[in-house]
């Protein structure tokens, strides 16, 4: 309860008739039955104050529904199983996404540790194809490709549902104008009015930020529109619009966008200094400095070990495209080797059950305790 709520409660208590009776003030042994109605009344006041202090549930539900509707038709900022976010940041959940696939929800923070350990060991046995109780880089590579394919199938299913939502006449094509109407509706515009204005080429009266987003989306729409360009997207083209990581042409477009945002000298390549200079916020204290330092170290390691394939200190568009391609087998093998190296304590270039359990936070996002004792019981 807020301090203002407490003051209001004390004032209300002071005003309560039962609380000010001479009998009540004269002795602590006075019968309490006279206070009962007042206490019940005060309880109601407290509940009302608490209710007014919280956001109304139906408002939150509307907000969530609006966000869901917008997310259905906007290309996502985060793409499962892809190393970089759309804004050029490293995907911090990448390792869990390519190790767990659709099973990510099974390793929640509050999940029962023993069950989580058993599930992790079940996954270990699936990755360990030759059942020698060790995971090799080749086995991990195949597993990464399999989990990435799972994410792609999920993207296809979601895109199909979202395509139907923006294809009002069900003709199997979505025009740019149809999409623009649906997008502006998620921004609070009236659907009928917007459709009428677009039809008659009238001014839409939208703010500068929304206009900028629309222009970026239209560029992306053009890229997803296979020749001959007609600004009509089929279901497969709409999938490329929402999930460029699974389309070669759109993957190239995404790479160009990232390089454009990070390239400071305009040579259409990335140096190490350009790649690690993306700001994460103003450092105001030591904790913030530690976060920044960790962020720079992660990007430097990623640049040197995985993105810069020929180790010449420069990342070209082709190198970044190979790195970003979720179905690139060579990149998957490099990633598998790096994942193994993180937990390979005995340096034998394999992952063993004890190592996977000990470094469970890296693979699942959850830290599982008592790994050494549990591995013999559960695997």
Short mmCIF file of C-alpha atoms in Angstrom, two decimals:
data_model
loop_
_atom_site.label_atom_id
_atom_site.label_comp_id
_atom_site.label_asym_id
_atom_site.label_seq_id
_atom_site.Cartn_x
_atom_site.Cartn_y
_atom_site.Cartn_z
CA UNK A 1 0.00 0.00 0.00
CA UNK A 2 1.27 3.51 -0.83
CA UNK A 3 2.04 6.04 1.99
CA UNK A 4 -0.92 8.14 0.87
CA UNK A 5 -3.15 5.09 1.20
CA UNK A 6 -1.91 4.56 4.78
CA UNK A 7 -2.66 8.16 5.72
CA UNK A 8 -6.13 7.84 4.27
CA UNK A 9 -6.69 4.64 6.24
CA UNK A 10 -5.61 6.29 9.53
CA UNK A 11 -7.89 9.22 8.87
CA UNK A 12 -10.76 6.87 8.15
CA UNK A 13 -10.04 4.93 11.34
CA UNK A 14 -10.06 8.11 13.38
CA UNK A 15 -13.43 9.00 11.91
CA UNK A 16 -14.95 5.64 12.73
CA UNK A 17 -17.56 6.05 15.53
CA UNK A 18 -16.80 2.71 17.15
CA UNK A 19 -13.16 3.62 17.45
CA UNK A 20 -13.95 6.77 19.47
CA UNK A 21 -16.42 5.45 22.05
CA UNK A 22 -15.53 6.24 25.72
CA UNK A 23 -15.74 2.55 26.56
CA UNK A 24 -13.25 1.69 23.89
CA UNK A 25 -10.83 4.34 25.13
CA UNK A 26 -11.30 3.46 28.80
CA UNK A 27 -10.13 -0.10 28.73
CA UNK A 28 -8.39 -2.60 26.48
CA UNK A 29 -10.71 -5.22 27.94
CA UNK A 30 -13.81 -3.62 26.45
CA UNK A 31 -15.93 -5.95 24.36
CA UNK A 32 -14.79 -6.04 20.75
CA UNK A 33 -18.15 -6.82 19.26
CA UNK A 34 -18.86 -3.13 18.68
CA UNK A 35 -15.75 -2.85 16.53
CA UNK A 36 -16.79 -5.64 14.18
CA UNK A 37 -19.02 -3.54 11.87
CA UNK A 38 -16.35 -0.85 11.68
CA UNK A 39 -13.62 -3.39 10.88
CA UNK A 40 -15.70 -4.87 8.08
CA UNK A 41 -16.34 -1.39 6.74
CA UNK A 42 -12.63 -0.54 6.90
CA UNK A 43 -11.78 -3.77 5.08
CA UNK A 44 -14.04 -2.70 2.25
CA UNK A 45 -12.34 0.69 2.10
CA UNK A 46 -8.89 -0.92 1.92
CA UNK A 47 -9.97 -3.26 -0.87
CA UNK A 48 -11.44 -0.36 -2.82
CA UNK A 49 -8.22 1.64 -2.42
CA UNK A 50 -6.10 -1.27 -3.59
CA UNK A 51 -8.37 -1.85 -6.56
CA UNK A 52 -8.18 1.81 -7.60
CA UNK A 53 -4.37 1.72 -7.31
CA UNK A 54 -4.05 -1.11 -9.87
CA UNK A 55 -4.60 -0.79 -13.62
CA UNK A 56 -8.00 -2.06 -14.67
CA UNK A 57 -7.77 -5.62 -15.92
CA UNK A 58 -9.87 -4.97 -18.99
CA UNK A 59 -7.55 -2.10 -20.03
CA UNK A 60 -4.53 -4.40 -19.81
CA UNK A 61 -6.37 -7.04 -21.80
CA UNK A 62 -7.19 -4.53 -24.53
CA UNK A 63 -3.59 -3.41 -24.62
CA UNK A 64 -2.35 -6.99 -24.88
CA UNK A 65 -4.89 -7.72 -27.61
CA UNK A 66 -3.72 -4.66 -29.53
CA UNK A 67 -0.12 -5.77 -29.21
CA UNK A 68 -1.01 -9.24 -30.44
CA UNK A 69 -2.82 -7.80 -33.45
CA UNK A 70 0.12 -5.57 -34.32
CA UNK A 71 2.61 -8.40 -33.85
CA UNK A 72 0.61 -10.55 -36.24
CA UNK A 73 1.23 -8.26 -39.20
CA UNK A 74 4.58 -6.67 -38.34
CA UNK A 75 7.84 -8.48 -39.14
CA UNK A 76 9.27 -9.54 -35.76
CA UNK A 77 12.39 -7.89 -34.38
CA UNK A 78 13.52 -11.24 -33.01
CA UNK A 79 13.96 -14.31 -35.21
CA UNK A 80 14.39 -17.70 -33.55
CA UNK A 81 17.60 -19.49 -34.41
CA UNK A 82 19.25 -16.44 -36.01
CA UNK A 83 22.46 -15.03 -34.52
CA UNK A 84 21.65 -11.31 -34.83
CA UNK A 85 18.50 -9.39 -34.03
CA UNK A 86 17.07 -7.11 -36.72
CA UNK A 87 18.73 -4.11 -35.03
CA UNK A 88 22.18 -5.74 -35.12
CA UNK A 89 22.32 -6.86 -31.48
CA UNK A 90 23.44 -10.39 -30.67
CA UNK A 91 20.60 -12.83 -30.02
CA UNK A 92 21.21 -13.63 -26.34
CA UNK A 93 18.89 -16.67 -26.49
CA UNK A 94 20.44 -18.23 -29.59
CA UNK A 95 22.14 -21.14 -27.85
CA UNK A 96 18.97 -22.14 -26.04
CA UNK A 97 16.91 -21.80 -29.22
CA UNK A 98 19.12 -24.11 -31.28
CA UNK A 99 19.62 -26.60 -28.45
CA UNK A 100 16.04 -26.81 -27.15
CA UNK A 101 13.94 -25.92 -30.18
CA UNK A 102 10.24 -26.13 -29.30
CA UNK A 103 11.13 -27.44 -25.82
CA UNK A 104 12.25 -24.02 -24.52
CA UNK A 105 9.11 -23.63 -22.42
CA UNK A 106 9.99 -26.83 -20.51
CA UNK A 107 12.87 -25.04 -18.78
CA UNK A 108 11.13 -22.16 -17.03
CA UNK A 109 12.80 -20.38 -14.11
CA UNK A 110 10.38 -21.94 -11.62
CA UNK A 111 10.46 -25.45 -13.13
CA UNK A 112 11.18 -28.32 -10.73
CA UNK A 113 14.98 -28.91 -10.98
CA UNK A 114 14.85 -32.70 -10.89
CA UNK A 115 12.35 -32.84 -13.76
CA UNK A 116 14.40 -30.30 -15.72
CA UNK A 117 17.55 -32.37 -15.26
CA UNK A 118 15.78 -35.46 -16.55
CA UNK A 119 14.47 -33.57 -19.59
CA UNK A 120 17.95 -32.24 -20.27
CA UNK A 121 19.37 -35.75 -20.17
CA UNK A 122 16.64 -36.95 -22.55
CA UNK A 123 17.76 -34.26 -24.97
CA UNK A 124 21.39 -35.32 -24.45
CA UNK A 125 20.52 -38.89 -25.46
CA UNK A 126 18.80 -37.63 -28.63
CA UNK A 127 21.82 -35.56 -29.65
CA UNK A 128 24.17 -38.47 -28.88
CA UNK A 129 23.41 -40.42 -32.06
CA UNK A 130 26.02 -43.17 -31.58
CA UNK A 131 25.10 -43.60 -27.89
CA UNK A 132 28.69 -43.36 -26.65
CA UNK A 133 27.63 -40.90 -23.89
CA UNK A 134 29.53 -38.10 -25.62
CA UNK A 135 28.35 -35.38 -28.00
CA UNK A 136 30.71 -34.64 -30.89
CA UNK A 137 30.75 -31.47 -32.98
CA UNK A 138 29.17 -33.37 -35.90
CA UNK A 139 26.36 -34.64 -33.69
CA UNK A 140 25.75 -31.16 -32.31
CA UNK A 141 25.77 -29.73 -35.83
CA UNK A 142 23.04 -32.14 -36.95
CA UNK A 143 21.02 -31.31 -33.85
CA UNK A 144 21.34 -27.55 -34.47
CA UNK A 145 20.12 -28.00 -38.06
CA UNK A 146 17.19 -30.09 -36.83
CA UNK A 147 16.14 -27.53 -34.22
CA UNK A 148 16.50 -24.69 -36.74
CA UNK A 149 14.19 -26.58 -39.10
CA UNK A 150 11.67 -26.80 -36.26
CA UNK A 151 11.73 -23.03 -35.85
CA UNK A 152 11.21 -22.63 -39.59
CA UNK A 153 8.13 -24.87 -39.52
CA UNK A 154 6.75 -22.79 -36.66
CA UNK A 155 7.38 -19.63 -38.69
CA UNK A 156 5.53 -21.13 -41.67
CA UNK A 157 2.51 -22.03 -39.53
CA UNK A 158 2.38 -18.60 -37.89
CA UNK A 159 2.80 -16.79 -41.20
CA UNK A 160 -0.03 -18.81 -42.74
CA UNK A 161 -2.38 -17.74 -39.94
CA UNK A 162 -1.26 -14.11 -40.15
CA UNK A 163 -1.66 -14.11 -43.94
CA UNK A 164 -5.32 -15.05 -43.57
CA UNK A 165 -5.75 -12.17 -41.10
CA UNK A 166 -4.54 -9.59 -43.63
CA UNK A 167 -6.19 -11.16 -46.72
CA UNK A 168 -9.78 -9.97 -46.16
CA UNK A 169 -11.19 -11.14 -49.50
CA UNK A 170 -9.41 -14.51 -49.38
CA UNK A 171 -8.11 -14.25 -52.95
CA UNK A 172 -4.67 -15.60 -52.02
CA UNK A 173 -2.96 -12.24 -52.53
CA UNK A 174 -2.39 -9.30 -50.21
CA UNK A 175 -1.93 -5.87 -51.76
CA UNK A 176 0.24 -3.21 -50.20
CA UNK A 177 -2.85 -1.05 -49.66
CA UNK A 178 -4.67 -3.89 -47.86
CA UNK A 179 -1.67 -4.39 -45.61
CA UNK A 180 -1.32 -0.65 -44.97
CA UNK A 181 -4.95 -0.44 -43.83
CA UNK A 182 -4.48 -3.29 -41.37
CA UNK A 183 -1.26 -1.76 -40.06
CA UNK A 184 -2.82 1.68 -39.48
CA UNK A 185 -5.77 0.08 -37.70
CA UNK A 186 -3.29 -1.32 -35.13
CA UNK A 187 -2.16 2.30 -34.63
CA UNK A 188 -5.65 3.41 -33.66
CA UNK A 189 -7.00 4.55 -37.04
CA UNK A 190 -10.52 3.76 -38.21
CA UNK A 191 -10.42 1.00 -40.81
CA UNK A 192 -13.23 2.34 -43.01
CA UNK A 193 -11.85 5.89 -43.00
CA UNK A 194 -8.31 4.75 -43.82
CA UNK A 195 -9.51 2.50 -46.65
CA UNK A 196 -11.54 5.36 -48.09
CA UNK A 197 -8.59 7.78 -47.95
CA UNK A 198 -6.23 5.29 -49.56
CA UNK A 199 -8.74 4.52 -52.30
CA UNK A 200 -9.16 8.21 -53.13
CA UNK A 201 -5.44 9.01 -52.57
CA UNK A 202 -6.25 11.48 -49.82
CA UNK A 203 -3.83 12.54 -47.09
CA UNK A 204 -3.80 9.98 -44.25
CA UNK A 205 -2.78 12.48 -41.55
CA UNK A 206 -0.36 10.15 -39.79
CA UNK A 207 2.51 11.14 -37.53
CA UNK A 208 6.13 11.24 -38.67
CA UNK A 209 7.19 8.12 -36.75
CA UNK A 210 4.40 6.00 -38.22
CA UNK A 211 5.18 7.32 -41.70
CA UNK A 212 8.83 6.30 -41.30
CA UNK A 213 7.82 2.79 -40.22
CA UNK A 214 5.50 2.53 -43.23
CA UNK A 215 8.27 3.56 -45.61
CA UNK A 216 10.62 0.92 -44.16
CA UNK A 217 7.88 -1.71 -44.41
CA UNK A 218 7.20 -0.76 -48.02
CA UNK A 219 10.89 -1.23 -48.89
CA UNK A 220 10.70 -4.66 -47.33
CA UNK A 221 7.42 -5.38 -49.15
CA UNK A 222 9.12 -4.60 -52.49
CA UNK A 223 11.98 -6.94 -51.64
CA UNK A 224 9.60 -9.80 -50.80
CA UNK A 225 7.60 -9.24 -54.01
CA UNK A 226 9.08 -11.70 -56.50
CA UNK A 227 9.27 -10.69 -60.18
CA UNK A 228 7.24 -9.50 -61.89
CA UNK A 229 6.73 -6.85 -59.15
CA UNK A 230 3.05 -6.06 -58.66
CA UNK A 231 2.97 -5.15 -54.91
CA UNK A 232 0.81 -8.24 -54.40
CA UNK A 233 2.25 -10.82 -52.02
CA UNK A 234 1.34 -14.48 -52.17
CA UNK A 235 1.40 -16.61 -49.04
CA UNK A 236 5.01 -17.68 -49.68
CA UNK A 237 6.07 -14.09 -50.40
CA UNK A 238 4.36 -12.93 -47.22
CA UNK A 239 6.41 -15.54 -45.33
CA UNK A 240 9.56 -13.93 -46.77
CA UNK A 241 8.26 -10.54 -45.68
CA UNK A 242 7.75 -11.69 -42.07
CA UNK A 243 10.71 -14.11 -41.90
CA UNK A 244 13.52 -12.94 -44.18
CA UNK A 245 15.94 -15.44 -42.64
CA UNK A 246 14.42 -18.24 -44.74
CA UNK A 247 14.58 -16.45 -48.09
CA UNK A 248 17.92 -15.91 -49.84
CA UNK A 249 16.91 -12.59 -51.38
CA UNK A 250 15.39 -11.28 -48.16
CA UNK A 251 18.36 -12.51 -46.13
CA UNK A 252 20.59 -10.37 -48.34
CA UNK A 253 18.28 -7.41 -47.78
CA UNK A 254 18.42 -7.94 -44.01
CA UNK A 255 22.23 -8.11 -44.10
CA UNK A 256 22.39 -4.86 -46.10
CA UNK A 257 20.15 -3.17 -43.52
CA UNK A 258 22.37 -4.29 -40.62
CA UNK A 259 25.58 -3.24 -42.37
CA UNK A 260 24.02 0.10 -43.30
CA UNK A 261 23.23 0.75 -39.64
CA UNK A 262 26.69 -0.22 -38.35
CA UNK A 263 28.95 0.89 -41.23
CA UNK A 264 30.51 4.19 -40.17
CA UNK A 265 32.89 4.83 -43.08
CA UNK A 266 30.50 3.86 -45.87
CA UNK A 267 32.62 1.07 -47.39
CA UNK A 268 29.77 -1.47 -47.05
CA UNK A 269 31.93 -3.66 -44.84
CA UNK A 270 32.33 -3.95 -41.08
CA UNK A 271 35.54 -3.55 -39.12
CA UNK A 272 35.82 -4.84 -35.57
CA UNK A 273 35.57 -1.31 -34.17
CA UNK A 274 32.36 -0.70 -36.13
CA UNK A 275 30.82 -3.96 -34.98
CA UNK A 276 31.51 -3.35 -31.28
CA UNK A 277 30.59 0.35 -31.28
CA UNK A 278 26.82 -0.13 -31.31
CA UNK A 279 25.67 1.81 -28.23
CA UNK A 280 23.79 0.00 -25.48
CA UNK A 281 23.09 3.03 -23.30
CA UNK A 282 24.83 5.56 -21.13
CA UNK A 283 27.03 4.09 -18.42
CA UNK A 284 26.14 5.71 -15.12
CA UNK A 285 27.76 3.41 -12.58
CA UNK A 286 30.15 0.50 -12.23
CA UNK A 287 27.40 -2.06 -12.73
CA UNK A 288 26.48 -0.37 -16.01
CA UNK A 289 30.14 -0.32 -17.02
CA UNK A 290 30.41 -4.06 -16.33
CA UNK A 291 27.38 -4.68 -18.56
CA UNK A 292 28.93 -2.60 -21.33
CA UNK A 293 32.29 -4.36 -21.00
CA UNK A 294 30.63 -7.78 -21.13
CA UNK A 295 28.62 -6.72 -24.18
CA UNK A 296 31.77 -5.57 -26.01
CA UNK A 297 33.63 -8.80 -25.14
CA UNK A 298 30.78 -10.92 -26.49
CA UNK A 299 30.64 -9.00 -29.77
CA UNK A 300 34.41 -9.06 -30.16
CA UNK A 301 34.51 -12.84 -29.68
CA UNK A 302 31.63 -13.34 -32.11
CA UNK A 303 33.30 -11.14 -34.74
CA UNK A 304 36.72 -12.79 -34.50
CA UNK A 305 35.69 -16.42 -34.03
CA UNK A 306 32.56 -16.81 -36.14
CA UNK A 307 31.69 -13.92 -38.46
CA UNK A 308 35.09 -13.01 -39.91
CA UNK A 309 35.59 -16.30 -41.75
CA UNK A 310 39.00 -15.52 -43.28
CA UNK A 311 40.23 -13.65 -40.17
CA UNK A 312 41.34 -10.56 -42.09
CA UNK A 313 39.73 -8.15 -39.63
CA UNK A 314 36.95 -7.17 -42.06
CA UNK A 315 33.46 -8.65 -42.41
CA UNK A 316 31.99 -8.50 -45.90
CA UNK A 317 28.33 -8.80 -46.83
CA UNK A 318 28.96 -12.37 -47.99
CA UNK A 319 30.54 -13.33 -44.66
CA UNK A 320 27.71 -11.76 -42.67
CA UNK A 321 25.15 -13.46 -44.89
CA UNK A 322 26.74 -16.88 -44.29
CA UNK A 323 26.80 -16.16 -40.57
CA UNK A 324 23.15 -15.06 -40.52
CA UNK A 325 21.87 -17.94 -42.67
CA UNK A 326 20.20 -20.34 -40.18
CA UNK A 327 20.52 -23.27 -42.58
CA UNK A 328 24.23 -22.81 -43.35
CA UNK A 329 25.83 -26.15 -42.42
CA UNK A 330 29.35 -24.74 -42.13
CA UNK A 331 28.18 -22.03 -39.72
CA UNK A 332 26.24 -24.66 -37.77
CA UNK A 333 29.41 -26.73 -37.41
CA UNK A 334 31.39 -23.71 -36.18
CA UNK A 335 28.60 -22.94 -33.74
CA UNK A 336 28.59 -26.56 -32.53
CA UNK A 337 32.33 -26.40 -31.85
CA UNK A 338 31.94 -23.15 -29.92
CA UNK A 339 29.05 -24.54 -27.84
CA UNK A 340 31.10 -27.61 -26.97
CA UNK A 341 34.14 -25.50 -26.07
CA UNK A 342 32.08 -23.50 -23.55
CA UNK A 343 31.42 -26.57 -21.38
CA UNK A 344 34.30 -28.89 -22.35
CA UNK A 345 36.10 -28.89 -19.00
CA UNK A 346 38.30 -31.92 -19.69
CA UNK A 347 39.29 -30.52 -23.12
CA UNK A 348 38.54 -33.71 -25.05
CA UNK A 349 36.41 -31.86 -27.66
CA UNK A 350 33.25 -33.69 -26.62
CA UNK A 351 30.33 -32.87 -24.34
CA UNK A 352 29.63 -35.35 -21.58
CA UNK A 353 26.54 -35.58 -19.33
CA UNK A 354 28.26 -34.00 -16.32
CA UNK A 355 29.43 -31.05 -18.42
CA UNK A 356 26.00 -30.41 -19.94
CA UNK A 357 24.39 -30.46 -16.50
CA UNK A 358 27.04 -28.25 -14.95
CA UNK A 359 26.66 -25.68 -17.74
CA UNK A 360 22.90 -26.09 -18.02
CA UNK A 361 22.36 -22.33 -17.82
CA UNK A 362 24.21 -21.91 -21.13
CA UNK A 363 22.15 -24.60 -22.89
CA UNK A 364 18.74 -24.09 -21.29
CA UNK A 365 18.76 -20.72 -19.55
CA UNK A 366 18.20 -22.52 -16.22
CA UNK A 367 20.81 -23.35 -13.59
CA UNK A 368 20.23 -26.90 -12.39
CA UNK A 369 21.71 -27.74 -8.99
CA UNK A 370 23.25 -31.02 -7.75
CA UNK A 371 24.38 -31.92 -11.26
CA UNK A 372 27.22 -34.27 -10.24
CA UNK A 373 25.03 -36.48 -8.06
CA UNK A 374 22.03 -36.34 -10.36
CA UNK A 375 23.75 -37.37 -13.56
CA UNK A 376 24.26 -40.95 -12.35
CA UNK A 377 20.66 -41.21 -11.15
CA UNK A 378 18.98 -39.74 -14.21
CA UNK A 379 21.05 -40.76 -17.24
#
